[in-house]
């Protein structure tokens, strides 16, 4: 399922068109002076389904800025090999912030909804960050937002019911992609929710029976968004408000 790094390199091409980078909200918010300085270092990348951008504790070589309709998932790992999603990143995001601090990736960063992105070599990103301008303040503001999302997810995983959490998760994903269809094998869905594959089948069946979603074990289609909004726990709204204020 996982595409190799060399495949990704083949898909690399220099970004000629700077309109491309504006598909990421952080890059779009940069003043032209910084964009001009970084332009030679921007690389367009394809982000294929289920590609691992970083494994747990892997050295961060690039910052990745996902474009529209692309979602990267941050998964926490336990010694037992269990992985649970703690954060969801779309075009409002940067992946690999720990690299700015010289630290390895604390998460497995997995492409959940395939698309495209822009990446910058970590040395270039560190140099720009250390200038202390808008690049730094945007990255810090985003990191704060991610911290809010990750903390809320920790609470959610502990106290909210499975249908509430699945609804929350589907809405967060749906906010980041235009089509209401998400590529979602059962194995991945289990990781998203920190459940066994049999439990996620029961949970998705509840929402399917209510007519809110259709699920074929590989793709989840949202049929009734309002219905999901009625089921989702308050964590969805808390994280959404924070994202919109950003
Ligand atoms: Zn919750």
Short mmCIF file of C-alpha atoms and ligand atoms in Angstrom, two decimals:
data_model
loop_
_atom_site.label_atom_id
_atom_site.label_comp_id
_atom_site.label_asym_id
_atom_site.label_seq_id
_atom_site.Cartn_x
_atom_site.Cartn_y
_atom_site.Cartn_z
CA UNK A 1 0.00 0.00 0.00
CA UNK A 2 2.83 2.39 0.85
CA UNK A 3 4.60 4.10 -2.04
CA UNK A 4 8.35 4.40 -1.71
CA UNK A 5 10.37 7.58 -1.29
CA UNK A 6 12.07 7.04 -4.64
CA UNK A 7 8.69 7.04 -6.36
CA UNK A 8 7.97 10.35 -4.73
CA UNK A 9 11.26 11.76 -5.98
CA UNK A 10 10.35 10.77 -9.52
CA UNK A 11 7.12 12.67 -9.16
CA UNK A 12 9.03 15.73 -8.09
CA UNK A 13 9.29 18.69 -10.33
CA UNK A 14 10.28 22.24 -9.74
CA UNK A 15 7.39 24.56 -9.22
CA UNK A 16 7.35 26.91 -12.15
CA UNK A 17 3.95 28.28 -11.39
CA UNK A 18 3.70 30.08 -8.09
CA UNK A 19 -0.12 29.90 -8.26
CA UNK A 20 0.37 26.32 -7.20
CA UNK A 21 1.78 27.19 -3.82
CA UNK A 22 -1.23 29.41 -3.09
CA UNK A 23 -3.29 26.25 -2.75
CA UNK A 24 -1.79 26.00 0.70
CA UNK A 25 -3.19 28.63 3.04
CA UNK A 26 0.05 29.13 4.99
CA UNK A 27 2.07 29.71 1.82
CA UNK A 28 -0.71 31.89 0.38
CA UNK A 29 -0.48 34.13 3.46
CA UNK A 30 3.23 34.82 2.98
CA UNK A 31 4.22 38.29 1.76
CA UNK A 32 5.75 38.41 -1.74
CA UNK A 33 9.20 39.24 -0.39
CA UNK A 34 9.35 35.87 1.41
CA UNK A 35 7.74 34.00 -1.52
CA UNK A 36 10.41 35.44 -3.84
CA UNK A 37 13.17 34.36 -1.48
CA UNK A 38 11.78 30.83 -1.11
CA UNK A 39 10.66 30.39 -4.75
CA UNK A 40 13.80 28.57 -5.95
CA UNK A 41 13.31 26.06 -3.11
CA UNK A 42 9.62 25.26 -3.67
CA UNK A 43 9.09 21.78 -5.07
CA UNK A 44 5.75 20.44 -6.29
CA UNK A 45 5.03 16.94 -5.07
CA UNK A 46 2.37 14.38 -5.73
CA UNK A 47 1.01 12.92 -2.51
CA UNK A 48 -0.25 9.44 -3.45
CA UNK A 49 -2.77 7.53 -1.33
CA UNK A 50 -1.42 6.11 1.92
CA UNK A 51 2.12 7.27 1.27
CA UNK A 52 4.08 7.68 4.50
CA UNK A 53 5.74 11.11 4.46
CA UNK A 54 7.45 10.40 7.77
CA UNK A 55 7.58 7.40 10.01
CA UNK A 56 7.73 7.73 13.78
CA UNK A 57 11.16 9.06 14.78
CA UNK A 58 12.28 9.53 11.19
CA UNK A 59 14.51 12.49 10.36
CA UNK A 60 12.59 15.39 8.85
CA UNK A 61 14.14 16.37 5.51
CA UNK A 62 11.39 18.69 4.20
CA UNK A 63 8.41 20.70 5.31
CA UNK A 64 5.32 19.59 3.37
CA UNK A 65 2.49 22.03 2.64
CA UNK A 66 -0.58 20.07 1.44
CA UNK A 67 -2.72 21.65 -1.29
CA UNK A 68 -6.51 21.83 -1.53
CA UNK A 69 -8.41 18.53 -1.29
CA UNK A 70 -5.40 16.74 0.18
CA UNK A 71 -5.37 15.35 3.72
CA UNK A 72 -2.44 14.06 5.75
CA UNK A 73 -3.07 12.19 8.96
CA UNK A 74 -0.82 12.31 12.05
CA UNK A 75 -0.76 8.95 13.83
CA UNK A 76 0.63 8.25 17.29
CA UNK A 77 2.23 4.88 17.86
CA UNK A 78 2.55 2.62 20.89
CA UNK A 79 5.15 -0.10 21.53
CA UNK A 80 2.51 -2.71 20.81
CA UNK A 81 2.43 -1.45 17.22
CA UNK A 82 -0.97 0.15 17.69
CA UNK A 83 -1.48 3.42 15.83
CA UNK A 84 -4.15 6.01 16.57
CA UNK A 85 -4.82 9.21 14.70
CA UNK A 86 -4.29 12.39 16.72
CA UNK A 87 -4.44 15.05 14.03
CA UNK A 88 -5.73 15.73 10.55
CA UNK A 89 -3.98 18.16 8.21
CA UNK A 90 -5.25 19.77 5.04
CA UNK A 91 -4.38 22.90 3.07
CA UNK A 92 -4.28 24.95 6.30
CA UNK A 93 -1.30 22.90 7.44
CA UNK A 94 2.40 22.26 7.39
CA UNK A 95 3.77 18.76 7.99
CA UNK A 96 7.18 18.31 9.62
CA UNK A 97 7.37 21.25 12.01
CA UNK A 98 9.55 19.24 14.44
CA UNK A 99 12.31 19.47 11.82
CA UNK A 100 12.51 23.22 12.42
CA UNK A 101 13.55 22.36 15.99
CA UNK A 102 16.01 19.73 14.79
CA UNK A 103 13.77 16.93 16.05
CA UNK A 104 12.65 13.76 14.34
CA UNK A 105 8.99 13.26 13.45
CA UNK A 106 6.91 12.50 16.56
CA UNK A 107 4.15 11.06 14.39
CA UNK A 108 3.62 8.74 11.47
CA UNK A 109 2.51 11.18 8.75
CA UNK A 110 0.32 9.34 6.29
CA UNK A 111 -1.40 10.70 3.17
CA UNK A 112 -5.03 9.95 3.83
CA UNK A 113 -6.71 11.77 0.94
CA UNK A 114 -4.30 11.85 -2.05
CA UNK A 115 -3.50 15.07 -3.85
CA UNK A 116 -0.59 17.44 -4.26
CA UNK A 117 1.60 19.63 -2.12
CA UNK A 118 4.61 21.93 -2.03
CA UNK A 119 7.70 21.04 -0.08
CA UNK A 120 10.80 22.93 1.07
CA UNK A 121 14.12 21.45 2.20
CA UNK A 122 14.40 21.70 5.98
CA UNK A 123 17.66 23.72 5.93
CA UNK A 124 16.00 26.41 3.79
CA UNK A 125 12.93 26.41 6.06
CA UNK A 126 15.08 26.75 9.20
CA UNK A 127 16.98 29.70 7.70
CA UNK A 128 13.72 31.47 6.83
CA UNK A 129 12.20 30.65 10.23
CA UNK A 130 15.22 32.11 12.01
CA UNK A 131 14.74 35.43 10.22
CA UNK A 132 11.82 35.85 12.64
CA UNK A 133 9.31 37.26 10.14
CA UNK A 134 5.91 36.17 8.86
CA UNK A 135 7.08 32.64 8.01
CA UNK A 136 7.92 32.11 11.67
CA UNK A 137 4.70 33.62 13.04
CA UNK A 138 2.50 31.63 10.62
CA UNK A 139 4.21 28.36 11.47
CA UNK A 140 3.91 29.04 15.20
CA UNK A 141 0.23 30.01 14.91
CA UNK A 142 -0.45 26.81 12.98
CA UNK A 143 1.46 24.71 15.50
CA UNK A 144 -0.67 26.17 18.26
CA UNK A 145 -3.81 25.23 16.29
CA UNK A 146 -2.50 21.69 15.84
CA UNK A 147 -1.85 21.47 19.60
CA UNK A 148 -5.49 22.40 20.22
CA UNK A 149 -6.63 19.72 17.76
CA UNK A 150 -4.35 17.03 19.21
CA UNK A 151 -5.42 17.79 22.81
CA UNK A 152 -9.09 17.78 21.87
CA UNK A 153 -8.57 14.44 20.09
CA UNK A 154 -7.01 13.01 23.27
CA UNK A 155 -10.08 14.00 25.26
CA UNK A 156 -12.39 12.75 22.51
CA UNK A 157 -10.72 9.34 22.28
CA UNK A 158 -11.24 8.91 26.01
CA UNK A 159 -14.79 10.09 26.64
CA UNK A 160 -16.91 10.19 23.49
CA UNK A 161 -18.81 7.32 21.89
CA UNK A 162 -17.71 5.60 18.68
CA UNK A 163 -20.51 7.03 16.47
CA UNK A 164 -19.81 10.53 17.87
CA UNK A 165 -16.12 10.20 17.10
CA UNK A 166 -16.62 8.73 13.64
CA UNK A 167 -19.00 11.59 12.81
CA UNK A 168 -16.52 14.16 14.13
CA UNK A 169 -13.74 12.60 12.12
CA UNK A 170 -15.80 12.44 8.91
CA UNK A 171 -16.77 16.10 9.24
CA UNK A 172 -13.15 17.17 9.82
CA UNK A 173 -12.14 15.24 6.69
CA UNK A 174 -15.09 16.50 4.68
CA UNK A 175 -14.15 20.11 5.52
CA UNK A 176 -10.81 19.53 3.79
CA UNK A 177 -11.97 17.86 0.55
CA UNK A 178 -14.46 18.99 -2.05
CA UNK A 179 -15.97 15.64 -2.97
CA UNK A 180 -17.94 13.93 -0.25
CA UNK A 181 -16.03 10.72 -0.92
CA UNK A 182 -13.08 9.62 1.17
CA UNK A 183 -10.75 6.74 0.29
CA UNK A 184 -10.90 4.78 3.52
CA UNK A 185 -9.94 1.11 3.82
CA UNK A 186 -11.25 -0.52 6.98
CA UNK A 187 -7.71 -0.96 8.31
CA UNK A 188 -7.11 2.80 8.10
CA UNK A 189 -10.50 3.63 9.57
CA UNK A 190 -9.61 1.43 12.55
CA UNK A 191 -6.44 3.50 13.09
CA UNK A 192 -8.34 6.75 12.76
CA UNK A 193 -10.61 5.69 15.59
CA UNK A 194 -8.23 3.55 17.62
CA UNK A 195 -10.53 0.54 17.34
CA UNK A 196 -10.41 -3.00 16.02
CA UNK A 197 -11.61 -3.53 12.46
CA UNK A 198 -14.70 -5.38 13.71
CA UNK A 199 -15.68 -2.48 16.00
CA UNK A 200 -15.37 0.08 13.21
CA UNK A 201 -17.66 -2.08 11.07
CA UNK A 202 -20.30 -1.90 13.80
CA UNK A 203 -19.83 1.87 14.18
CA UNK A 204 -20.01 2.59 10.45
CA UNK A 205 -23.07 0.33 10.17
CA UNK A 206 -24.88 2.52 12.73
CA UNK A 207 -24.29 5.66 10.66
CA UNK A 208 -25.07 3.80 7.45
CA UNK A 209 -28.37 2.56 8.83
CA UNK A 210 -29.27 6.14 9.75
CA UNK A 211 -28.72 7.06 6.10
CA UNK A 212 -25.84 9.45 6.81
CA UNK A 213 -23.07 7.57 5.00
CA UNK A 214 -22.45 4.73 2.56
CA UNK A 215 -19.42 2.53 3.12
CA UNK A 216 -18.11 -0.28 0.95
CA UNK A 217 -15.04 -1.11 3.02
CA UNK A 218 -12.77 0.98 0.77
CA UNK A 219 -14.57 4.27 0.28
CA UNK A 220 -16.79 6.27 2.59
CA UNK A 221 -19.41 8.53 1.01
CA UNK A 222 -21.11 11.23 3.04
CA UNK A 223 -24.79 11.27 2.10
CA UNK A 224 -26.23 13.46 4.82
CA UNK A 225 -23.79 15.96 6.32
CA UNK A 226 -26.40 17.55 8.56
CA UNK A 227 -27.16 14.16 10.02
CA UNK A 228 -23.49 13.70 10.91
CA UNK A 229 -23.41 17.19 12.44
CA UNK A 230 -26.26 16.10 14.69
CA UNK A 231 -24.33 13.04 15.89
CA UNK A 232 -20.78 14.48 16.14
CA UNK A 233 -19.51 15.44 19.60
CA UNK A 234 -18.71 19.03 20.54
CA UNK A 235 -15.01 18.37 19.80
CA UNK A 236 -15.77 18.90 16.12
CA UNK A 237 -17.13 22.40 16.69
CA UNK A 238 -14.37 23.37 19.14
CA UNK A 239 -11.62 22.43 16.68
CA UNK A 240 -13.49 23.99 13.75
CA UNK A 241 -13.95 27.31 15.57
CA UNK A 242 -10.28 27.40 16.36
CA UNK A 243 -9.35 26.67 12.75
CA UNK A 244 -11.60 29.42 11.46
CA UNK A 245 -10.25 31.98 13.92
CA UNK A 246 -6.74 31.21 12.67
ZN1 LIG B 1 -15.31 14.24 20.98
#
